[in-house]
Coordinates of N, CA, C and O in Angstrom, one line a residue:
M1 N 93.9 106.8 145.8 CA 92.6 107.3 145.4 C 92.2 106.5 144.0 O 93.3 106.5 143.1
T2 N 91.0 106.3 143.8 CA 90.3 105.9 142.7 C 90.0 107.3 141.6 O 89.3 108.1 142.2
E3 N 90.5 107.1 140.5 CA 90.1 108.1 139.5 C 88.6 107.9 138.8 O 88.2 106.8 138.3
V4 N 87.9 108.9 138.9 CA 86.6 108.7 138.4 C 86.8 109.3 136.9 O 87.0 110.7 136.8
L5 N 86.4 108.7 135.8 CA 86.4 109.1 134.5 C 85.4 109.7 134.1 O 84.3 109.7 134.5
P6 N 85.1 110.8 133.1 CA 84.1 111.6 132.8 C 83.2 110.6 132.5 O 83.6 109.7 131.5
L7 N 82.0 110.9 132.4 CA 80.8 110.3 131.6 C 81.0 110.6 130.2 O 80.8 111.6 129.8
N8 N 80.8 109.4 129.5 CA 81.2 109.6 127.9 C 79.3 109.6 127.7 O 78.5 108.7 127.6
T9 N 78.8 110.4 127.0 CA 77.6 110.7 126.6 C 77.4 110.3 124.9 O 76.1 110.2 124.7
S10 N 78.4 109.8 124.5 CA 78.1 109.8 123.1 C 79.1 108.2 122.4 O 80.3 108.6 123.2
P11 N 78.8 107.8 121.7 CA 79.9 106.6 121.4 C 80.9 107.2 120.7 O 80.8 108.2 119.8
L12 N 82.0 106.8 120.9 CA 83.4 107.0 120.4 C 84.1 105.6 119.7 O 84.1 104.6 120.4
P13 N 84.8 105.9 118.6 CA 85.4 105.0 117.9 C 86.6 104.4 119.0 O 87.2 105.2 119.7
V14 N 87.0 103.0 118.8 CA 88.0 102.6 119.4 C 89.2 102.4 118.1 O 88.9 101.7 117.2
R15 N 90.5 103.1 118.5 CA 91.3 103.0 117.5 C 92.2 101.8 118.0 O 92.7 101.9 119.0
F16 N 92.6 101.0 116.8 CA 93.4 99.7 117.3 C 94.8 100.3 117.0 O 95.2 101.0 116.3
R17 N 95.8 99.7 117.7 CA 97.0 99.9 117.8 C 97.8 98.8 116.5 O 97.0 97.8 116.6
I18 N 98.8 98.9 116.2 CA 99.2 98.1 115.5 C 99.5 97.0 116.2 O 99.3 95.6 115.5
E19 N 99.9 96.6 117.5 CA 99.9 95.4 118.2 C 98.4 94.5 118.1 O 98.4 93.2 118.0
D20 N 97.5 95.3 118.3 CA 96.0 94.8 118.3 C 95.7 94.2 116.8 O 95.2 93.0 116.7
Y21 N 96.2 95.0 116.0 CA 95.8 94.6 114.6 C 96.4 93.2 114.3 O 95.6 92.3 113.6
L22 N 97.6 93.4 114.6 CA 98.6 91.9 114.1 C 98.1 90.8 115.1 O 97.9 89.8 114.6
L23 N 97.5 90.9 116.2 CA 97.0 89.7 117.2 C 95.8 89.5 116.2 O 95.5 88.3 116.2
L24 N 95.0 90.3 116.2 CA 93.7 89.8 115.3 C 94.0 89.2 114.0 O 93.3 88.1 113.6
D25 N 94.8 89.7 113.3 CA 95.1 88.9 112.1 C 95.8 87.5 112.4 O 95.5 86.6 111.5
R26 N 96.9 87.7 113.3 CA 97.3 86.1 113.6 C 96.0 85.1 114.0 O 96.2 83.8 113.7
S27 N 95.0 85.7 114.7 CA 94.0 84.8 115.3 C 93.3 84.5 113.9 O 92.3 83.6 114.4
G28 N 93.2 85.0 112.8 CA 92.4 84.6 111.6 C 91.2 85.2 111.4 O 90.3 85.1 110.8
A29 N 90.9 86.6 112.4 CA 90.0 87.3 112.4 C 89.6 88.0 110.9 O 88.6 88.2 110.4
F30 N 90.9 88.2 110.0 CA 90.7 88.7 108.8 C 90.7 87.8 107.4 O 90.7 88.0 106.3
D31 N 90.6 86.5 107.9 CA 90.9 85.7 106.8 C 89.7 85.6 105.9 O 90.0 85.3 104.5
A32 N 88.6 86.0 106.1 CA 87.3 86.1 105.0 C 87.4 87.3 104.2 O 87.0 87.6 103.2
Y33 N 88.6 88.3 104.5 CA 88.7 89.6 103.8 C 89.5 89.3 103.0 O 89.7 90.3 102.1
A34 N 90.6 88.6 102.9 CA 91.6 88.5 101.9 C 92.8 89.6 102.4 O 93.9 89.0 102.9
K35 N 92.5 91.0 102.0 CA 93.5 92.1 102.7 C 92.7 92.8 103.5 O 91.6 93.3 103.0
T36 N 93.3 93.3 104.2 CA 93.2 94.5 105.2 C 94.5 95.4 105.1 O 95.4 95.2 105.1
E37 N 94.2 96.5 105.7 CA 95.2 97.4 106.0 C 94.3 98.1 107.5 O 93.2 98.4 107.8
L38 N 95.4 98.6 108.5 CA 95.1 99.4 109.4 C 95.7 101.0 109.2 O 96.7 101.1 108.8
I39 N 94.4 101.8 109.1 CA 94.9 103.2 109.0 C 94.2 104.0 109.9 O 93.2 104.1 110.3
D40 N 95.0 104.7 110.6 CA 94.6 105.6 111.6 C 93.9 104.7 112.3 O 92.9 105.2 113.1
G41 N 94.3 103.6 112.7 CA 93.4 103.0 113.6 C 92.1 102.2 113.2 O 91.8 101.2 114.0
E42 N 91.9 102.3 112.3 CA 90.6 101.6 111.5 C 91.1 100.6 110.6 O 91.8 100.7 109.8
I43 N 90.5 99.3 110.9 CA 90.8 98.3 110.0 C 90.0 98.3 108.6 O 88.8 98.4 108.7
L44 N 90.5 98.6 107.4 CA 90.0 98.7 106.2 C 90.1 97.3 105.4 O 91.3 96.8 105.3
F45 N 89.0 97.2 104.6 CA 89.2 95.8 103.6 C 89.6 96.4 102.3 O 89.3 97.6 102.0
M46 N 90.2 95.8 101.7 CA 91.0 96.4 100.4 C 90.3 95.3 99.4 O 90.0 94.1 99.3
N47 N 90.1 96.0 98.2 CA 89.5 95.4 97.0 C 90.4 94.5 96.5 O 91.6 94.8 96.5
A48 N 89.9 93.6 95.6 CA 90.7 92.7 94.8 C 91.4 93.8 93.5 O 90.8 94.5 92.9
Q49 N 92.3 93.3 93.2 CA 93.5 93.9 92.2 C 93.0 93.6 90.9 O 93.1 92.2 90.6
H50 N 92.5 94.2 89.8 CA 92.0 94.1 88.4 C 93.3 93.8 87.6 O 94.4 94.5 88.1
R51 N 93.4 93.4 86.1 CA 94.5 93.3 85.6 C 94.9 94.7 85.3 O 96.1 94.7 85.4
P52 N 94.5 95.6 85.1 CA 95.1 96.9 84.6 C 96.0 97.6 85.9 O 97.0 97.7 85.8
H53 N 95.1 97.3 86.9 CA 96.3 97.9 88.2 C 97.4 96.6 88.4 O 98.6 97.1 88.9
A54 N 97.1 95.3 88.4 CA 98.2 94.6 88.3 C 99.4 94.5 87.3 O 100.7 94.4 87.7
R55 N 98.8 94.7 86.1 CA 99.7 95.1 85.1 C 100.5 96.3 85.4 O 101.9 96.2 85.2
I56 N 99.9 97.3 85.8 CA 101.0 98.6 85.7 C 102.0 98.3 87.2 O 103.1 98.6 87.1
K57 N 100.9 97.5 88.3 CA 102.2 97.5 89.4 C 103.5 96.6 89.2 O 104.7 96.9 89.2
S58 N 103.3 95.6 88.3 CA 104.1 94.5 87.8 C 105.2 95.4 86.9 O 106.4 95.1 87.2
Q59 N 104.8 96.0 86.2 CA 105.7 96.9 85.1 C 106.6 97.9 85.8 O 107.7 98.1 85.9
L60 N 105.7 98.7 86.8 CA 106.5 99.5 87.6 C 107.6 98.9 88.5 O 108.5 99.5 88.6
F61 N 107.3 97.8 89.3 CA 108.2 97.2 89.9 C 109.5 96.6 89.2 O 110.5 96.9 89.8
V62 N 109.2 96.3 88.2 CA 110.4 95.8 87.4 C 111.4 97.0 87.0 O 112.6 96.8 87.2
A63 N 110.9 98.2 86.5 CA 111.6 99.0 86.2 C 112.2 99.8 87.1 O 113.7 100.0 87.0
I64 N 111.5 99.8 88.4 CA 112.2 100.5 89.5 C 113.2 99.4 90.1 O 114.4 99.9 90.4
D65 N 113.0 98.3 89.9 CA 114.0 97.5 90.4 C 115.4 97.2 89.4 O 116.4 97.3 90.1
T66 N 115.2 97.4 88.3 CA 116.0 97.4 87.3 C 116.9 98.6 87.5 O 118.2 98.9 87.5
A67 N 116.1 100.0 87.8 CA 117.1 101.2 87.9 C 117.5 101.1 89.0 O 118.6 101.9 89.4
L68 N 116.9 100.6 90.2 CA 117.9 100.5 91.5 C 119.3 99.6 91.2 O 120.0 100.1 92.2
R69 N 119.3 98.4 90.7 CA 120.3 97.7 90.5 C 121.4 98.4 89.6 O 122.4 98.7 89.8
S70 N 120.7 99.5 88.4 CA 121.6 99.9 87.7 C 122.5 101.1 88.3 O 123.8 101.6 88.0
S71 N 121.8 101.7 89.4 CA 122.3 102.7 89.8 C 122.9 102.2 91.4 O 123.8 103.1 92.0
R72 N 123.2 101.0 91.7 CA 123.7 100.4 92.4 C 123.4 101.2 93.9 O 124.0 101.5 94.8
S73 N 121.9 101.0 93.9 CA 121.3 101.5 95.3 C 121.5 100.6 96.3 O 121.5 99.3 95.7
S74 N 121.7 101.1 97.5 CA 121.6 100.3 98.6 C 120.0 99.7 98.8 O 119.7 99.1 99.9
L75 N 119.1 100.2 98.4 CA 117.8 100.6 98.4 C 117.3 98.9 97.9 O 117.9 98.4 96.9
T76 N 116.2 98.5 98.4 CA 115.5 97.2 97.7 C 114.1 97.7 97.4 O 113.3 98.3 98.4
A77 N 113.4 97.2 96.3 CA 112.1 97.2 96.0 C 111.3 96.0 96.7 O 111.8 94.9 96.2
L78 N 110.2 96.3 97.2 CA 109.2 95.2 97.7 C 107.9 95.4 97.2 O 107.5 96.5 97.2
V79 N 107.2 94.3 96.9 CA 106.0 94.3 96.6 C 105.0 94.1 97.5 O 105.2 92.9 98.6
E80 N 104.3 95.0 98.0 CA 102.8 94.8 98.8 C 103.3 94.4 100.2 O 102.9 93.5 100.9
A81 N 104.4 95.2 100.7 CA 104.9 94.9 102.0 C 104.7 95.9 102.8 O 104.2 97.3 102.6
S82 N 103.9 95.4 103.8 CA 103.0 96.3 105.2 C 104.4 97.2 105.8 O 105.3 96.5 106.4
I83 N 103.9 98.4 105.8 CA 104.8 99.5 106.8 C 104.0 99.6 108.0 O 103.0 99.9 108.3
A84 N 105.2 99.5 109.0 CA 104.6 100.0 110.4 C 104.7 101.3 110.6 O 106.0 101.8 110.7
I85 N 103.5 102.2 110.8 CA 103.6 103.5 111.0 C 103.1 103.8 112.3 O 101.8 103.9 112.6
P86 N 103.9 103.8 113.5 CA 103.7 103.7 114.8 C 102.3 104.9 115.2 O 102.8 106.2 114.7
E87 N 101.5 105.0 115.8 CA 101.2 103.9 116.7 C 100.1 102.9 116.2 O 99.7 101.7 116.4
N88 N 99.4 103.5 115.2 CA 97.9 102.8 115.0 C 97.8 102.8 113.2 O 96.8 102.8 112.7
S89 N 98.9 102.6 112.2 CA 98.7 102.1 111.0 C 99.5 101.4 110.5 O 100.9 101.4 110.7
V90 N 99.2 100.6 109.4 CA 99.6 99.4 108.9 C 99.3 99.3 107.5 O 98.4 98.6 106.9
P91 N 99.7 100.3 106.5 CA 99.4 100.4 105.1 C 100.1 99.2 104.3 O 101.1 99.0 104.6
E92 N 99.4 98.8 103.4 CA 100.1 98.1 102.4 C 100.0 98.5 101.1 O 99.4 98.3 100.2
P93 N 101.3 99.3 100.7 CA 101.3 100.1 99.4 C 101.9 98.8 98.7 O 102.3 97.9 98.9
D94 N 101.5 99.5 97.1 CA 101.8 98.3 96.0 C 103.6 98.1 96.1 O 103.8 96.9 95.7
I95 N 104.1 99.3 96.3 CA 105.7 99.3 96.0 C 106.3 100.0 97.0 O 106.0 101.0 97.4
V96 N 107.3 99.3 97.9 CA 108.0 100.0 98.8 C 109.4 100.0 98.8 O 110.0 98.8 98.5
L97 N 110.4 101.0 98.8 CA 111.8 101.3 98.7 C 112.2 101.2 100.0 O 112.1 102.1 100.9
T98 N 113.0 100.4 100.6 CA 113.5 100.3 101.9 C 114.8 100.0 102.1 O 115.5 99.4 101.3
S99 N 115.5 100.5 103.1 CA 116.9 100.1 103.4 C 117.1 98.8 104.1 O 118.4 98.4 104.4
E100 N 115.9 98.5 104.5 CA 115.9 97.0 105.3 C 114.9 96.1 105.0 O 114.0 95.9 105.7
P101 N 115.5 95.2 103.7 CA 114.4 94.4 103.3 C 114.2 93.3 104.1 O 113.5 92.4 104.0
E102 N 115.3 92.7 104.9 CA 115.6 91.7 105.7 C 114.8 91.9 107.0 O 114.7 92.9 107.5
G103 N 114.8 90.4 107.5 CA 114.3 90.8 109.0 C 112.7 90.1 109.0 O 112.1 89.7 107.9
E104 N 112.2 90.1 110.2 CA 111.1 89.8 110.8 C 110.2 90.7 110.9 O 110.2 92.1 110.8
G105 N 108.8 90.5 110.4 CA 107.6 91.7 110.7 C 107.4 92.6 109.7 O 107.9 92.4 108.6
L106 N 107.0 93.5 109.9 CA 106.7 94.7 109.3 C 107.8 95.7 108.8 O 108.8 95.6 109.6
V107 N 107.9 96.5 107.9 CA 109.0 97.3 107.4 C 109.1 98.6 108.2 O 107.6 99.2 108.2
P108 N 109.9 98.7 108.9 CA 110.2 100.2 110.0 C 109.6 101.3 109.0 O 110.3 101.3 107.9
A109 N 108.8 102.4 109.4 CA 108.7 103.6 108.3 C 109.7 104.4 108.2 O 110.0 104.6 107.3
A110 N 110.9 104.4 109.2 CA 112.0 105.0 109.1 C 112.9 104.5 108.1 O 113.9 105.3 107.7
T111 N 112.7 103.2 107.5 CA 113.3 102.7 106.8 C 113.2 102.6 105.3 O 113.7 102.3 104.2
V112 N 112.1 103.5 105.2 CA 111.4 103.7 103.9 C 111.8 104.9 102.9 O 111.9 105.8 103.6
A113 N 112.1 104.8 101.6 CA 112.6 106.0 101.1 C 111.5 106.3 100.2 O 111.6 107.4 99.9
L114 N 111.0 105.6 99.5 CA 109.9 105.8 98.6 C 108.6 104.7 98.9 O 108.8 103.5 99.0
V115 N 107.2 105.3 98.3 CA 106.2 104.4 98.8 C 105.6 104.6 97.3 O 105.4 105.8 96.9
V116 N 104.9 103.7 96.6 CA 104.5 103.6 95.7 C 102.6 103.0 95.4 O 102.8 101.9 96.2
E117 N 101.8 103.7 95.2 CA 100.1 103.4 95.3 C 99.8 103.2 93.7 O 100.0 104.3 93.1
V118 N 99.3 102.5 93.4 CA 98.7 102.3 91.7 C 97.1 102.4 92.1 O 96.6 101.5 93.1
A119 N 96.7 103.5 91.8 CA 95.2 103.9 92.1 C 94.2 103.6 90.9 O 94.4 104.5 89.8
D120 N 93.7 102.2 90.8 CA 92.5 102.1 90.0 C 91.2 102.8 90.2 O 90.3 103.6 89.6
T121 N 90.9 102.6 91.5 CA 89.3 103.3 92.1 C 89.7 103.9 93.2 O 88.8 104.2 93.8
T122 N 90.8 104.3 93.7 CA 91.3 104.6 95.1 C 91.8 106.1 94.8 O 92.6 106.5 95.9
L123 N 92.0 106.6 93.8 CA 92.8 108.1 93.5 C 92.5 108.9 94.7 O 93.4 109.5 95.2
A124 N 91.3 109.4 95.0 CA 91.1 110.6 96.2 C 91.7 110.1 97.2 O 92.2 110.9 97.9
N125 N 91.7 108.8 97.6 CA 92.3 108.5 99.0 C 93.6 108.4 98.9 O 94.4 108.6 99.9
D126 N 94.2 108.0 98.1 CA 95.7 107.9 97.7 C 96.5 109.2 97.5 O 97.5 109.4 98.4
L127 N 95.6 109.9 97.0 CA 96.2 111.7 97.0 C 95.9 112.3 98.0 O 96.2 113.2 98.7
G128 N 94.8 111.9 99.1 CA 94.2 112.6 100.4 C 95.0 111.9 101.4 O 96.0 112.3 102.1
A129 N 94.2 111.1 102.0 CA 94.4 110.5 103.2 C 95.6 109.6 103.2 O 96.4 109.7 104.4
K130 N 95.9 108.8 102.3 CA 97.1 108.1 102.0 C 98.4 108.9 102.1 O 99.5 108.8 102.8
A131 N 98.1 110.1 101.3 CA 99.4 111.3 101.1 C 99.5 111.6 102.7 O 101.0 112.0 103.0
A132 N 98.6 112.0 103.4 CA 98.6 112.4 104.8 C 99.5 111.4 105.7 O 100.1 111.9 106.5
L133 N 98.9 110.5 105.4 CA 99.7 109.4 106.3 C 101.1 109.0 106.2 O 101.9 109.2 107.1
Y134 N 101.7 109.1 104.9 CA 103.0 108.8 104.6 C 103.6 110.0 104.7 O 104.8 110.0 105.4
A135 N 103.1 111.5 104.5 CA 103.8 112.7 104.9 C 104.0 112.7 106.4 O 105.1 112.9 107.0
G136 N 103.0 112.3 107.2 CA 103.2 112.5 108.5 C 104.1 111.2 109.3 O 104.5 111.7 110.2
A137 N 104.3 110.4 108.2 CA 105.5 109.4 108.8 C 106.8 109.7 108.2 O 107.8 108.9 108.5
S138 N 107.1 110.8 107.9 CA 108.2 111.4 107.0 C 108.8 110.6 106.1 O 110.0 110.5 105.9
I139 N 108.0 110.0 105.3 CA 108.4 109.1 104.0 C 108.7 110.2 103.2 O 108.0 111.0 102.7
P140 N 110.0 110.1 102.8 CA 110.6 111.2 101.9 C 109.8 111.6 100.5 O 109.6 112.5 100.0
E141 N 109.2 110.4 100.0 CA 108.6 110.6 98.5 C 107.7 109.5 98.3 O 107.7 108.3 98.8
Y142 N 106.8 109.9 97.7 CA 105.6 109.1 97.5 C 105.0 109.3 96.2 O 104.7 110.3 95.7
W143 N 104.7 108.5 95.3 CA 104.3 108.2 94.0 C 102.7 107.4 93.9 O 102.8 106.5 94.6
V144 N 102.1 108.1 93.3 CA 100.5 107.7 93.0 C 100.4 107.4 91.6 O 100.4 108.5 90.7
V145 N 99.9 106.2 91.1 CA 99.9 106.1 89.6 C 98.3 106.2 89.4 O 97.5 105.2 89.8
D146 N 97.9 107.2 88.8 CA 96.4 107.2 88.4 C 96.2 106.1 87.1 O 96.4 106.9 86.0
V147 N 95.8 105.2 87.2 CA 95.5 104.2 86.2 C 94.8 105.0 84.8 O 95.0 104.8 83.7
K148 N 93.5 105.4 85.4 CA 92.6 105.9 84.5 C 93.3 107.2 83.8 O 92.8 107.4 82.7
G149 N 93.7 108.1 84.5 CA 94.2 109.2 84.1 C 95.5 109.0 83.5 O 96.1 110.1 82.9
A150 N 96.1 107.9 83.3 CA 97.5 107.5 82.7 C 98.5 108.7 83.2 O 99.2 109.1 82.6
T151 N 98.5 108.9 84.6 CA 99.4 110.0 85.1 C 100.1 109.3 86.2 O 99.5 108.5 87.2
L152 N 101.3 109.6 86.7 CA 102.1 109.3 87.9 C 102.4 110.6 88.4 O 102.7 111.7 88.2
H153 N 101.6 110.9 89.8 CA 101.9 112.1 90.9 C 102.8 111.6 91.4 O 103.1 110.6 92.2
Q154 N 103.8 112.3 91.5 CA 105.1 112.4 92.3 C 104.9 113.5 93.5 O 105.0 114.8 93.1
L155 N 105.2 113.3 94.7 CA 105.0 113.9 96.0 C 106.5 113.9 96.5 O 106.8 112.4 97.0
W156 N 107.0 114.9 97.4 CA 108.4 114.8 98.2 C 108.3 115.8 98.9 O 107.4 116.8 98.9
A157 N 109.1 116.0 99.8 CA 109.3 117.0 101.0 C 108.1 117.0 101.8 O 107.5 117.9 102.0
P158 N 108.1 115.8 102.6 CA 107.0 116.0 103.8 C 107.3 117.1 104.8 O 108.2 117.3 105.0
D159 N 106.3 117.6 105.2 CA 106.1 118.8 106.2 C 104.5 118.7 106.8 O 103.5 118.9 106.5
G160 N 105.0 117.9 108.3 CA 103.8 117.5 109.1 C 102.7 116.6 108.1 O 103.3 115.6 107.5
A161 N 101.5 116.8 107.9 CA 100.8 115.6 107.2 C 100.5 116.2 105.6 O 99.6 115.9 104.9
T162 N 101.6 116.9 105.0 CA 101.5 117.5 103.8 C 102.9 116.9 102.9 O 103.9 117.1 103.8
Y163 N 102.8 117.0 101.7 CA 104.1 117.1 100.9 C 104.0 118.5 100.3 O 102.8 118.8 99.7
T164 N 105.2 119.1 100.7 CA 105.0 120.2 99.8 C 105.5 120.4 98.3 O 105.2 121.7 97.9
E165 N 106.0 119.3 97.8 CA 106.3 119.5 96.2 C 105.7 118.4 95.5 O 105.6 117.4 96.2
R166 N 105.3 118.6 94.5 CA 104.9 117.6 93.7 C 104.8 118.0 92.4 O 104.9 119.2 92.0
R167 N 104.6 116.9 91.1 CA 104.6 117.2 90.0 C 104.0 116.0 89.4 O 103.7 115.0 89.8
A168 N 103.2 116.0 88.3 CA 102.6 115.0 87.6 C 103.3 114.7 86.3 O 103.8 115.7 85.3
V169 N 103.6 113.5 86.0 CA 104.2 113.0 84.7 C 103.4 112.1 84.0 O 102.4 111.3 84.6
A170 N 103.1 112.3 82.7 CA 102.4 111.1 82.0 C 103.0 109.9 82.2 O 104.3 109.7 82.1
F171 N 102.4 109.0 82.6 CA 102.4 107.5 82.8 C 103.3 106.8 81.7 O 102.7 106.7 80.4
G172 N 104.3 106.4 82.0 CA 105.1 105.5 80.8 C 106.3 106.5 80.3 O 107.1 106.0 79.6
Q173 N 106.3 107.8 80.8 CA 107.5 108.8 80.6 C 108.6 108.4 81.8 O 108.1 107.8 82.8
A174 N 109.9 108.4 81.2 CA 110.7 108.4 82.3 C 110.3 109.5 83.6 O 109.9 110.5 83.5
I175 N 110.8 108.9 84.8 CA 110.6 109.7 85.9 C 112.1 109.6 86.7 O 112.4 108.4 86.9
E176 N 112.3 110.8 87.5 CA 113.5 110.6 88.1 C 113.0 110.8 89.5 O 112.4 112.0 89.6
A177 N 113.6 110.2 90.5 CA 113.3 110.2 91.9 C 113.7 111.6 92.2 O 115.0 112.1 91.9
A178 N 113.0 112.6 93.1 CA 113.4 113.7 93.9 C 114.2 113.5 95.0 O 115.1 114.5 95.3
T179 N 114.2 112.4 95.8 CA 115.0 112.3 96.9 C 115.9 111.1 96.9 O 116.5 111.3 98.0
I180 N 116.1 110.2 95.7 CA 116.8 109.1 95.7 C 117.9 109.4 94.6 O 117.5 109.5 93.4
A181 N 119.1 109.8 94.6 CA 120.2 109.9 93.6 C 120.3 109.0 92.8 O 120.7 107.7 93.2
A182 N 120.4 109.3 91.8 CA 120.5 108.6 90.4 C 119.3 107.4 90.1 O 119.7 106.7 89.4
L183 N 118.2 107.6 90.8 CA 117.1 106.8 90.4 C 116.5 107.3 89.4 O 115.7 108.2 89.5
I184 N 116.4 106.9 88.2 CA 115.9 107.2 87.2 C 114.9 106.1 86.4 O 115.6 105.1 86.1
V185 N 113.7 106.1 86.5 CA 112.8 105.0 85.9 C 112.7 105.4 84.4 O 112.1 106.1 84.1
P186 N 113.1 104.5 83.5 CA 113.0 105.0 82.1 C 111.5 104.6 81.7 O 110.9 103.9 82.4
G187 N 111.0 105.5 80.6 CA 109.6 105.3 80.1 C 109.5 104.0 79.4 O 110.3 103.5 78.8
N188 N 108.5 103.8 79.6 CA 107.8 102.5 78.8 C 106.3 102.5 78.7 O 105.8 102.9 79.4
R189 N 105.8 101.9 78.0 CA 104.3 101.5 78.3 C 103.9 100.0 78.1 O 104.4 99.2 77.7

């Protein structure tokens, strides 16, 4: 028997899956855009990173990497590694802490312990839609650095699409991870 689908009377968006996005990327469809992300099935163009963003991201990466090594953690910090959040998101946060840094392809969300976004112009999105995305993927901890406000927002304890715990720390002060034992990032400016 042939199934008849109901008549669609208004336009509906098509949500891309991870495999669709990767196929388009491999074909060169995004070459003119430099950087893109797949968020909830939508392909988004990412702005260029200006010096304040790049400087803070670099400093924070070095501090986190040093703290991980000092604590003898099994986690590895990666810069701008894309995460596979099934079935239709591939964000590229500024820093990712993962238990599986080796291998091919995207970092599996289940291996991610902490994600860091540096927000120069994207604070509302990073504390809103991105926080919901990462919480929904059960990523244990999420940090957002507000460049203009000189504040690091620390979120943890995901429950559905929200983090139930949060605190704000002046950027440059020491910060202790809430979910990673012995990970203390010393303060600096």
